[in-house]
Coordinates of C-alpha atoms and ligand atoms in Angstrom, one line a residue:
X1310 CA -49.0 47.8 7.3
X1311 CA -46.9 47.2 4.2
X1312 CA -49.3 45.6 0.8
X1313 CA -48.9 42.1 0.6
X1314 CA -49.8 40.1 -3.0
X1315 CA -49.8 36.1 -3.6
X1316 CA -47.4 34.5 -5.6
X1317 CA -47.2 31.2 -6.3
X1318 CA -43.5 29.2 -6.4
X1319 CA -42.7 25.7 -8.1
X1320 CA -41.4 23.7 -5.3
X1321 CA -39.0 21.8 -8.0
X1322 CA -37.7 24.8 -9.7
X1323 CA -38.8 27.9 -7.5
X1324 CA -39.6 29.9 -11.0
X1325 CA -42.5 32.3 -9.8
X1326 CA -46.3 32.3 -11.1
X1327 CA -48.5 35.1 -10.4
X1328 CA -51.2 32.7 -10.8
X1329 CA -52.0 29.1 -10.0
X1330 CA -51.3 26.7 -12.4
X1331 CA -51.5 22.8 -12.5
X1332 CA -48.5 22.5 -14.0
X1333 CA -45.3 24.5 -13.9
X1334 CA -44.6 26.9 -17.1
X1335 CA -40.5 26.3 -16.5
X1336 CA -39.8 23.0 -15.6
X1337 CA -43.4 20.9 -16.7
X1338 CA -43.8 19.6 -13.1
X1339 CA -47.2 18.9 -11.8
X1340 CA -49.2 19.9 -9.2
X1341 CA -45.7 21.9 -7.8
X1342 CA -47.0 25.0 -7.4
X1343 CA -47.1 26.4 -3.6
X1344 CA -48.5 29.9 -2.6
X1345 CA -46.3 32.4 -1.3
X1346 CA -47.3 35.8 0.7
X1347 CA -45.0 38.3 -0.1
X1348 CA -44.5 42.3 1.0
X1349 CA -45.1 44.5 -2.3
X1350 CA -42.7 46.4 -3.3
X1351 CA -43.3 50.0 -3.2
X1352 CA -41.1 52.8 -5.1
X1353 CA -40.3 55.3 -3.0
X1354 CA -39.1 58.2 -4.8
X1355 CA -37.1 60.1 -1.6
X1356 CA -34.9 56.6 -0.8
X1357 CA -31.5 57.5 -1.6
X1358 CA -29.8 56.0 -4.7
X1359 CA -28.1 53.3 -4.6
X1360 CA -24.2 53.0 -6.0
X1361 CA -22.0 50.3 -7.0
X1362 CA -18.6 50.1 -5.8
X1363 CA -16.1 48.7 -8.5
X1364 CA -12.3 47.3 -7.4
X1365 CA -9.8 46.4 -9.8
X1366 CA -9.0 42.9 -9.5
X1367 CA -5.4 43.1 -9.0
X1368 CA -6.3 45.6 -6.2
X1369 CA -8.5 43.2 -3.9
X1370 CA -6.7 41.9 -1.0
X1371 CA -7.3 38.7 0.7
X1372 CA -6.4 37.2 4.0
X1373 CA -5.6 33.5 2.9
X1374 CA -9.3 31.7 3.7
X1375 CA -8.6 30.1 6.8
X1376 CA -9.8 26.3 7.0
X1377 CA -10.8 24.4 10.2
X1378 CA -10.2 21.1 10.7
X1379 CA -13.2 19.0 11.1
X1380 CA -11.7 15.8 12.6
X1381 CA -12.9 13.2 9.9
X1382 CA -10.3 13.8 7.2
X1383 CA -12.7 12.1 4.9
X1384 CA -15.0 14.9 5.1
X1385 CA -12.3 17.5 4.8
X1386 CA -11.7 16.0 2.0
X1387 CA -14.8 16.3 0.4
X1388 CA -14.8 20.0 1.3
X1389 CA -11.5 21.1 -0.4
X1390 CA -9.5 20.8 2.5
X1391 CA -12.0 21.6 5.8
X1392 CA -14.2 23.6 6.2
X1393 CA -14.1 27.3 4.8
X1394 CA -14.4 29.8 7.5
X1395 CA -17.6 32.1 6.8
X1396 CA -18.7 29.1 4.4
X1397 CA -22.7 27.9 3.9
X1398 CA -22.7 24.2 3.7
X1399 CA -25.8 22.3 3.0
X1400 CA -25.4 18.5 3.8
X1401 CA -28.3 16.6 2.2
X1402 CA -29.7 12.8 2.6
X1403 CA -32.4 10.2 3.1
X1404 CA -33.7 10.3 6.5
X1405 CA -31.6 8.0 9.0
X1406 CA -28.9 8.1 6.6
X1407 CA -26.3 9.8 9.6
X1408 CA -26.5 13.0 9.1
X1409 CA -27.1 14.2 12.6
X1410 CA -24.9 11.6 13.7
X1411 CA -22.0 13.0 11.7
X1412 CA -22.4 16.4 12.7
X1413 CA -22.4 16.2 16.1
X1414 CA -19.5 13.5 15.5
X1415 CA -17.4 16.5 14.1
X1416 CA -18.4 18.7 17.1
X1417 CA -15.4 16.8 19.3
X1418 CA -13.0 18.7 17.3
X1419 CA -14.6 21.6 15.8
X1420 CA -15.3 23.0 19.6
X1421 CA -11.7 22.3 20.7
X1422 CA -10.7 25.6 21.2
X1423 CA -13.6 27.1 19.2
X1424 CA -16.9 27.3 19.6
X1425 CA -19.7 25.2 18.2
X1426 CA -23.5 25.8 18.7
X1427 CA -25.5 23.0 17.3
X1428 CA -29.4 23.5 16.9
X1429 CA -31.5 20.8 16.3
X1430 CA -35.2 21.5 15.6
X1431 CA -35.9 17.8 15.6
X1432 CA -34.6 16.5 19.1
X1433 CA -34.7 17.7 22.3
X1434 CA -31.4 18.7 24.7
X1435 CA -32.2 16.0 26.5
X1436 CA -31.9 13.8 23.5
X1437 CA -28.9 15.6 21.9
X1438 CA -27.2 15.2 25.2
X1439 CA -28.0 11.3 24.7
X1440 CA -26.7 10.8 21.6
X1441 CA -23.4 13.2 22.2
X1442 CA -22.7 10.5 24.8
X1443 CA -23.3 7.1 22.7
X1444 CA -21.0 9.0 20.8
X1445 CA -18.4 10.1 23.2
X1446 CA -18.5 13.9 22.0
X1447 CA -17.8 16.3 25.1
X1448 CA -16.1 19.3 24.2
X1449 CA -15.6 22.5 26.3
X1450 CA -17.0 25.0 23.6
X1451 CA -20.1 23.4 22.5
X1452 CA -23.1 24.4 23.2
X1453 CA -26.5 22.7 22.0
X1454 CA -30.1 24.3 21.9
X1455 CA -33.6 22.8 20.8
X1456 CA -35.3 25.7 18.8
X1457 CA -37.2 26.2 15.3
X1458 CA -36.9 30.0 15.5
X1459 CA -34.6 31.0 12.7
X1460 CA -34.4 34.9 13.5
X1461 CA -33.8 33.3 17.0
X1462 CA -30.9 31.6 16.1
X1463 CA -29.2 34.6 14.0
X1464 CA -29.4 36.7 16.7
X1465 CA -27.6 34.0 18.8
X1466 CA -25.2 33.7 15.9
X1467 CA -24.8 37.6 16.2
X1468 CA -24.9 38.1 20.3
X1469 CA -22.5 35.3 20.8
X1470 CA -20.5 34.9 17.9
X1471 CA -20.0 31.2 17.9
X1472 CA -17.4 29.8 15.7
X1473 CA -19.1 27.0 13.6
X1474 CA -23.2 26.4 14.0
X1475 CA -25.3 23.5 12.7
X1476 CA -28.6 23.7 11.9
X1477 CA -30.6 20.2 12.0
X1478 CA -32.3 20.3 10.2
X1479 CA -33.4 23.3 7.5
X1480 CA -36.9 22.1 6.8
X1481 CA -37.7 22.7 10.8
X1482 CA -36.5 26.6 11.3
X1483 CA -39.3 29.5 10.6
X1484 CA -39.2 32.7 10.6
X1485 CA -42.5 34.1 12.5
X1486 CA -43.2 36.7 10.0
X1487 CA -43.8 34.5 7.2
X1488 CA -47.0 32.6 7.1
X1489 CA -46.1 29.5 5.7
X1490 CA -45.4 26.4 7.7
X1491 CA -42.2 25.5 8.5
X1492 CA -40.3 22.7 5.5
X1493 CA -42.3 24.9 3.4
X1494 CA -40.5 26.3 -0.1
X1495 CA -40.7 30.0 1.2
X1496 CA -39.7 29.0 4.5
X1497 CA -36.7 26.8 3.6
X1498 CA -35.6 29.5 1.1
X1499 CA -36.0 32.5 3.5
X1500 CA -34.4 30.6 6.0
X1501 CA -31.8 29.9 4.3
X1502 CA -31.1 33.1 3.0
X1503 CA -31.2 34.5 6.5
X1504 CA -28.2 32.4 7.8
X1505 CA -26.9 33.0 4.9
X1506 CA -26.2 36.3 5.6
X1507 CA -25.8 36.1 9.0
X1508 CA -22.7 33.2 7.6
X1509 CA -21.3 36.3 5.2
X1510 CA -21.6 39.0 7.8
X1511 CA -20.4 37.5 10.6
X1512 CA -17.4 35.1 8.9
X1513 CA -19.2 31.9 11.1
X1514 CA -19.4 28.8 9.3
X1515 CA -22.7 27.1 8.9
X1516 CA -23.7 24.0 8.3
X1517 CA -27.5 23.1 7.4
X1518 CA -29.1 20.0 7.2
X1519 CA -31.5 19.0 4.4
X1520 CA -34.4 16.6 4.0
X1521 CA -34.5 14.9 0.9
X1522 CA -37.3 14.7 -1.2
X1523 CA -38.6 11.3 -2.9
X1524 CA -36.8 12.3 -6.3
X1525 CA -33.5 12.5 -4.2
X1526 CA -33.2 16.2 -4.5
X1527 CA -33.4 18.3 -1.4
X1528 CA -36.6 18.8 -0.7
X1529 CA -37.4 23.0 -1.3
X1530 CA -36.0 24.6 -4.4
X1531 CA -33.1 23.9 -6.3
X1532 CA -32.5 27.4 -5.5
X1533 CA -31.3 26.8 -2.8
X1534 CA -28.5 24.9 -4.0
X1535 CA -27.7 28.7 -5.7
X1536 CA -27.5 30.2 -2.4
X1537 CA -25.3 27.8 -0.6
X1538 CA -21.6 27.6 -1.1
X1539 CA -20.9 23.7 -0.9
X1540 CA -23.9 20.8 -1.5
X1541 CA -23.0 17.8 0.2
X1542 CA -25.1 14.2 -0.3
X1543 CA -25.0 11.6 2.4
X1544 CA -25.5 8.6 0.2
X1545 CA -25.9 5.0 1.0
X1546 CA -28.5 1.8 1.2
X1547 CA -29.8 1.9 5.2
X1548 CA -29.3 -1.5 5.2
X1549 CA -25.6 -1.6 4.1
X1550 CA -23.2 0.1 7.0
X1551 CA -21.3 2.7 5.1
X1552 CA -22.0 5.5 3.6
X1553 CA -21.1 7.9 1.0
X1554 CA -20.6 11.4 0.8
X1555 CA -20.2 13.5 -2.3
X1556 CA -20.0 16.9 -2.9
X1557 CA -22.7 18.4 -5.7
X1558 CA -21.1 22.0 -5.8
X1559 CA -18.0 23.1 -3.8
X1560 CA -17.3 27.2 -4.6
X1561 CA -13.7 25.9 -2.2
X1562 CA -12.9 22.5 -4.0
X1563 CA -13.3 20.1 -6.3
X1564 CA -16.6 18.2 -6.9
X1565 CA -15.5 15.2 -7.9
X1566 CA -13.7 13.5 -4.3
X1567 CA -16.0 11.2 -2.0
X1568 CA -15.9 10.5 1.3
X1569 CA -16.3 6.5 2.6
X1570 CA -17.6 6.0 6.1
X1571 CA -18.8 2.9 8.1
X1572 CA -22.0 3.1 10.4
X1573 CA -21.1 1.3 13.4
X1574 CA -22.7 1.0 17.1
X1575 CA -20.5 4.1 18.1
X1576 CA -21.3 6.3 15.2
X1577 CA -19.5 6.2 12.2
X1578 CA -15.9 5.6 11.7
X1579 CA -13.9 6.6 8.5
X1580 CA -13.2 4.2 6.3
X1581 CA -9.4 5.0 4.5
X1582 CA -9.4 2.1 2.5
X1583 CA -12.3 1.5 0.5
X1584 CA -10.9 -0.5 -1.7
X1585 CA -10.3 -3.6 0.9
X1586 CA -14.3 -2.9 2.1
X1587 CA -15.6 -3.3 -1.3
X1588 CA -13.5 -6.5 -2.4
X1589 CA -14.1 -8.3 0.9
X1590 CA -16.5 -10.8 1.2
X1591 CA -15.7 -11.4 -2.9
X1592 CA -16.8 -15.0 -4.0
X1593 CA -14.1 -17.4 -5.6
X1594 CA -14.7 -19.6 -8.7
X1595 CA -18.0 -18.1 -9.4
X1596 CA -18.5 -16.7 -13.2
X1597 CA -19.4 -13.6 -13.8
X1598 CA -17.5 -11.3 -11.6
X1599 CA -15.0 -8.9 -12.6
X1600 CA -12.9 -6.0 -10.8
X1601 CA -12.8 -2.6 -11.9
X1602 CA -10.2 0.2 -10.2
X1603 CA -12.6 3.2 -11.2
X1604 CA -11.7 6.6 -9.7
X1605 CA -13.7 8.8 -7.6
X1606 CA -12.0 12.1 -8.1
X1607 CA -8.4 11.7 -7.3
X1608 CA -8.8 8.4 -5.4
X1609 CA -8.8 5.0 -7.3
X1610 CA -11.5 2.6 -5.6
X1611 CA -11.5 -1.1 -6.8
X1612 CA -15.0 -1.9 -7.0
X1613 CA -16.6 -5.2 -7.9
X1614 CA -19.0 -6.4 -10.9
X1615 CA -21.4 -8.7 -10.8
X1616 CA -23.7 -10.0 -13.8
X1617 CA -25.7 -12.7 -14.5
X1618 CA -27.3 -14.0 -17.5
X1619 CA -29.8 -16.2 -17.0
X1620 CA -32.0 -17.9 -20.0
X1621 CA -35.0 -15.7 -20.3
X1622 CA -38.7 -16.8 -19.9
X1623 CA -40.2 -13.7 -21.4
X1624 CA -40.6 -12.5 -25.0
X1625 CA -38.5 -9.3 -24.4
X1626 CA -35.2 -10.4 -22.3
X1627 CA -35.1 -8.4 -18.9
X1628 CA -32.1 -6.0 -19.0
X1629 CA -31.4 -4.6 -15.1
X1630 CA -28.4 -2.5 -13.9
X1631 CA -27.7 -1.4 -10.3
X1632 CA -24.9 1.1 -10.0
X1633 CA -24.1 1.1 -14.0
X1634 CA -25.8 3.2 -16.4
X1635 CA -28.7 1.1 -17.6
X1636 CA -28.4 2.5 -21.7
X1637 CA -24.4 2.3 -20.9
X1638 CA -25.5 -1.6 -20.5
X1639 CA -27.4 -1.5 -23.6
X1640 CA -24.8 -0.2 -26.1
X1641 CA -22.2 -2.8 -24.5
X1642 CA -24.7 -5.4 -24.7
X1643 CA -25.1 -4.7 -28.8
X1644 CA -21.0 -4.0 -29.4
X1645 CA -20.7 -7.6 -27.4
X1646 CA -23.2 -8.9 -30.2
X1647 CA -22.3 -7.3 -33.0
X1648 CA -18.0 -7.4 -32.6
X1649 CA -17.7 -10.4 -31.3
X1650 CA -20.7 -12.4 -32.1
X1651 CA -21.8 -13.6 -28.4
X1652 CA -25.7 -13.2 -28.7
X1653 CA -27.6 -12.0 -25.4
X1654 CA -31.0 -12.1 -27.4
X1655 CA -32.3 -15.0 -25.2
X1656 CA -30.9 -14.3 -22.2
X1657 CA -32.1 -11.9 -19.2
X1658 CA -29.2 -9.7 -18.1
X1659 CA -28.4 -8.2 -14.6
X1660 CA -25.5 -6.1 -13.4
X1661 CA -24.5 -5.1 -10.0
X1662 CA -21.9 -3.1 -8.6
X1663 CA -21.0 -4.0 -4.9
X1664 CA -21.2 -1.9 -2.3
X1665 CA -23.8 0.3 -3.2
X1666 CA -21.5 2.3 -5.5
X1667 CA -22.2 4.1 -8.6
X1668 CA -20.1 3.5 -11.2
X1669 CA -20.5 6.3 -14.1
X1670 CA -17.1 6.6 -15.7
X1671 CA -16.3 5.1 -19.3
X1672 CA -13.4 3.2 -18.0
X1673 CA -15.7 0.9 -16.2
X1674 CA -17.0 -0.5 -19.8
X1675 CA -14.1 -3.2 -20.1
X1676 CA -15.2 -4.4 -16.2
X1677 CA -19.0 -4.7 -17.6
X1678 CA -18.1 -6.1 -20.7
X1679 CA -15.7 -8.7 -19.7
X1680 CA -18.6 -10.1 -17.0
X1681 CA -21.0 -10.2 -19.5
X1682 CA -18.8 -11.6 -21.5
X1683 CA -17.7 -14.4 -18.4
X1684 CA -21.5 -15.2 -17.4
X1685 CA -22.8 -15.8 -20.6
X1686 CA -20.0 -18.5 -21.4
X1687 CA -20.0 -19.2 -17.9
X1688 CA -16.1 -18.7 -17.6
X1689 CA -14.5 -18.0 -14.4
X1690 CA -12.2 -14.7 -14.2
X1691 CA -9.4 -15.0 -12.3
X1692 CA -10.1 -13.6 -8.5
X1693 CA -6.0 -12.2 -9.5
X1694 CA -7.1 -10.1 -12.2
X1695 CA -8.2 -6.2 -12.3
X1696 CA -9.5 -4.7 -16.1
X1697 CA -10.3 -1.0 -16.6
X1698 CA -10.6 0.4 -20.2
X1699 CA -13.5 2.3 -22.6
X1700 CA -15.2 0.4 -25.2
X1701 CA -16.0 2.1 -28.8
X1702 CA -18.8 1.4 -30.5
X1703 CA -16.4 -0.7 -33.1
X1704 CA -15.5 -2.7 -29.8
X1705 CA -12.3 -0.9 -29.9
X1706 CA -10.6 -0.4 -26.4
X1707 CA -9.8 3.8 -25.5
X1708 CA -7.2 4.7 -23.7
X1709 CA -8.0 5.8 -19.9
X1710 CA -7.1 8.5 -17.8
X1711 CA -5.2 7.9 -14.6
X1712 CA -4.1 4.8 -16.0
X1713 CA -0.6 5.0 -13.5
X1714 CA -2.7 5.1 -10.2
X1715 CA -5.0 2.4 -11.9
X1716 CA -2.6 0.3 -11.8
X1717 CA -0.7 0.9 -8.7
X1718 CA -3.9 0.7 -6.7
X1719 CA -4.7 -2.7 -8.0
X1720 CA -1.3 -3.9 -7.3
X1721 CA -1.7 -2.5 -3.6
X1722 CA -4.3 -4.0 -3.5
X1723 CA -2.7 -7.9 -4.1
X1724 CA -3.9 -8.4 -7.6
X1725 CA -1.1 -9.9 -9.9
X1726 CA -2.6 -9.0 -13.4
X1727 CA -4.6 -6.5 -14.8
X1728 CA -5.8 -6.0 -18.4
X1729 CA -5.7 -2.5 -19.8
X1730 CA -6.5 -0.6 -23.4
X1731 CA -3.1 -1.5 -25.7
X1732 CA -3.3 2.6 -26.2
X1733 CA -2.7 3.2 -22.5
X1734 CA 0.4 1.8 -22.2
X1735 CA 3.0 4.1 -23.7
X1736 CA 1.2 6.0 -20.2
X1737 CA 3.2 4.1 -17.9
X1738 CA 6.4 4.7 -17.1
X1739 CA 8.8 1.4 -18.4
X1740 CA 11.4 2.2 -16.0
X1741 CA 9.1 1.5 -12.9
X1742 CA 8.2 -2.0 -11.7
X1743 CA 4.3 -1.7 -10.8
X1744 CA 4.1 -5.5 -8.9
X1745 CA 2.0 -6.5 -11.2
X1746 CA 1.8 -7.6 -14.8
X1747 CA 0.2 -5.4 -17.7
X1748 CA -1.5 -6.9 -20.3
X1749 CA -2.6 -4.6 -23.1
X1750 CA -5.6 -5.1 -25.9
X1751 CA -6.4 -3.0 -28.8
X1752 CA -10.3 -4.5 -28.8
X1753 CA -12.7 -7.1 -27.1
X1754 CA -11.7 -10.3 -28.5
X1755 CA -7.7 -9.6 -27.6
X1756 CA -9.7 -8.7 -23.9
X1757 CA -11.1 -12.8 -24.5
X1758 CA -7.9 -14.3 -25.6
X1759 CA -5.7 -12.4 -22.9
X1760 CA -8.2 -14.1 -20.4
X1761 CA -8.0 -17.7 -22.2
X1762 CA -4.0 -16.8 -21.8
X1763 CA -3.9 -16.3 -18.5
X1764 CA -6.3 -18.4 -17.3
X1765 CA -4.1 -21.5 -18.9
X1766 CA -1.1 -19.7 -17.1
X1767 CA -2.9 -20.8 -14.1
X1768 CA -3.3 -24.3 -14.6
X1769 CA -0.3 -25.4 -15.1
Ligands
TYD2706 P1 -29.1 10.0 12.1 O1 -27.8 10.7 12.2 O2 -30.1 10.3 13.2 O3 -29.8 10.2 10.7 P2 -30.3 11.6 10.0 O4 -29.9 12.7 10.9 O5 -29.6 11.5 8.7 O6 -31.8 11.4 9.9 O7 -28.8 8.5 12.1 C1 -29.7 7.6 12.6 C2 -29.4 6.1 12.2 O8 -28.0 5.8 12.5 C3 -30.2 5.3 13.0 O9 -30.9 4.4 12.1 C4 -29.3 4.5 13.9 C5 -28.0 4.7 13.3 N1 -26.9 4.8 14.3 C6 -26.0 3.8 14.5 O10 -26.0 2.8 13.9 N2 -25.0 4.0 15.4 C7 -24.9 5.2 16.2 O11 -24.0 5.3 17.0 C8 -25.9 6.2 16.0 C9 -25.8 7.5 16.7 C10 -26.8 6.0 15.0
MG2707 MG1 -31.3 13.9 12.0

């Protein structure tokens, strides 16, 4: 019987104790600490050596990775392009977010001449079955199982070689020879490790779905974000219908493109024009609201702010941001005060950003600014006008990157005017007619007076 020893392993961190502590010595949590049995490890003296294999760079040969199509181009998106043969994906989110739902959605393509093996630990076949119908997934090559047994599973992965296999979720898989429940840190992170290699070995792809934890972090370590190739978060508000997904870590593409979906009765459908979701349902002649084109990765997404500043019946004014960074709101709040002399001092402050998005790119300062700006004097903005720009702390307006597709977005979009930072303009190209009329200021109070212009434009 091989010597096992205790360890214990922050459940926020995973850094290793070899005794209990209230507190973590790495990271300062409390009350993370969760015992671990594990095998000692035992020199043994007649074990051959081990040797390291070195290649030359120029001398490794690759096959060009070979990418699957997952059906949903929006997620294919967020992956680089589809999904990486031999890859580890870990798909993260709230419970009921759509997780399973958008798994199994993918399944009707992925097992079209593949095959898929989807093992939930949560539901029964009866009850994947169920749901693969309220979806209208039937494909020839998949195959479903209800099971928690993770060496179970690799064997499977190993016996029958399935193309593509979905683990739902990672907290529910156990490995019998570890004591520790299953969802527990040295479960997840065994677990993990196991498909893992069974992913490498085998060139399957494997997608594993994670719990999140009340801090919005998947629940186990954050090692396990090291282990995996891609983290992807399902993001939304349950009570909204569509949802976000973003990738965290991509080793195959770029972290910075989202994915927009809608949850409807039949699952959830891609949405290809988020810009026409967000901006729908906009009020008209209300101050206050302004329209940003912000971009999410390569994609520019017209998004609309709210704010409203209300007289304030407390002796230190209430300052509260939803999808905007809450200091982000302070600083503009002081440059408003200080450059241009409108005083928020007695006035609560609230900012929204519709939809559920989260906004966290300077170029969305002008957007902010300018709806402060419009619900303190109580001034309506034109429903016809898009602003993007950064704000210096002089109340100076910065150029922006991405300042073409800014535009041509809003102008897709049916907006006639848009106000941008003066130092962006020599960006755009003079010889091409955007649709839609620039106006450019070098600080906030050009900003004010290009609204006062255009909003007499209007009247007459
Ligand atoms: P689910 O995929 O089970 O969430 P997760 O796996 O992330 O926990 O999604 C469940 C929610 O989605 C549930 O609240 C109902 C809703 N839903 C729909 O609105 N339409 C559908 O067709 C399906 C399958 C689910
Ligand atoms: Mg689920």
């Amino acid at each position: 019987m091989p010597k096992t020893r205790s360890v214990f392993i922050c459940s926020v961190c995973g850094q290793e104790h070899p005794k209990w502590n209230g507190r973590c010595n790495a990271c300062g949590s409390w009350n993370t600490l969760e015992e671990a049995v594990v095998e000692k490890r035992t020199g043994n003296a007649s074990a051959p050596k081990a040797t390291l294999t070195m290649s030359k760079i120029s001398g490794v040969d690759f096959p060009d990775e070979t990418r699957y199509k997952t059906g949903m181009s929006e997620l294919d998106r967020v992956l680089g392009g589809g999904l990486v043969k031999g890859s580890l994906v870990l798909l993260g989110g709230d419970p009921g977010i759509g997780k399973s739902t958008l798994l199994l959605q993918i399944c009707s393509s992925l097992a079209s001449g593949r095959t898929v093996l989807y093992v939930s630990g949560e539901e029964s076949e009866r009850q994947i079955k169920l749901r693969a119908d309220r979806l209208g997934v039937d494909a020839e090559g998949l195959y479903i199982s209800s099971c928690t047994d993770c060496d179970a599973v690799c064997e499977a992965m190993r016996s029958e070689k399935p193309d593509v296999v979905i683990i739902d979720s990672i907290q529910t898989m156990a490995l019998t020879d570890i004591q520790s429940a299953p969802g527990s840190l040295v479960q997840v992170r065994e677990c993990t490790g196991a498909f893992m290699r069974a992913a490498k070995a085998l060139d399957i792809s494997v997608f594993l779905v994670g719990h999140v934890n009340k801090d919005g972090g998947i629940a186990g370590p954050k090692v396990l974000e090291h282990i995996v190739d891609t983290v992807l978060y399902f993001e939304g508000d349950k009570q909204l219908s569509y949802r976000i997904l973003r990738a965290a870590k991509n080793r195959f593409g770029s972290t910075n493109e989202i994915g927009v979906f809608e949850m409807r009765d039949k699952g959830l459908s891609e949405v290809t024009n988020p810009s026409a979701m967000l901006l729908s349902g906009r009020p008209a002649g209300i101050s206050g609201i302004t329209i940003l084109c912000a971009m999410e990765g390569s994609r520019p997404i017209m998004a609309e702010v709210q704010a409203l500043v209300a007289k304030t019946g407390f002796a230190a004014p209430r300052r509260v941001s939803a999808g905007f960074d809450y200091n982000r709101l302070c600083v503009l709040l002081a440059v408003l005060e200080k450059r241009t002399g409108y005083s928020f001092g007695g006035y609560d402050v609230y900012i929204n950003i519709i939809g559920g998005l989260k906004i966290d790119e300077p170029a969305s300062d002008l957007a902010v600014a300018l709806a402060l700006y419009s619900g303190l004097c109580d001034k309506v903005i034109g429903e016809d006008i898009a602003v993007f720009g950064e704000i210096g702390l002089g109340g100076e307006l910065r150029a922006v990157s991405h300042i073409r597709q800014r535009v041509r977005e809003a102008a897709r979009m049916g907006f006639d005017k848009c106000i941008v930072p003066k130092s962006s303009l020599k960006e755009l190209d003079k010889s091409e007619d955007y649709g839609i009329a620039i106006y450019g200021a070098a600080n906030l109070k050009q900003a004010f007076k290009v609204l006062e212009a255009v909003a007499g434009e209007k009247k007459e």
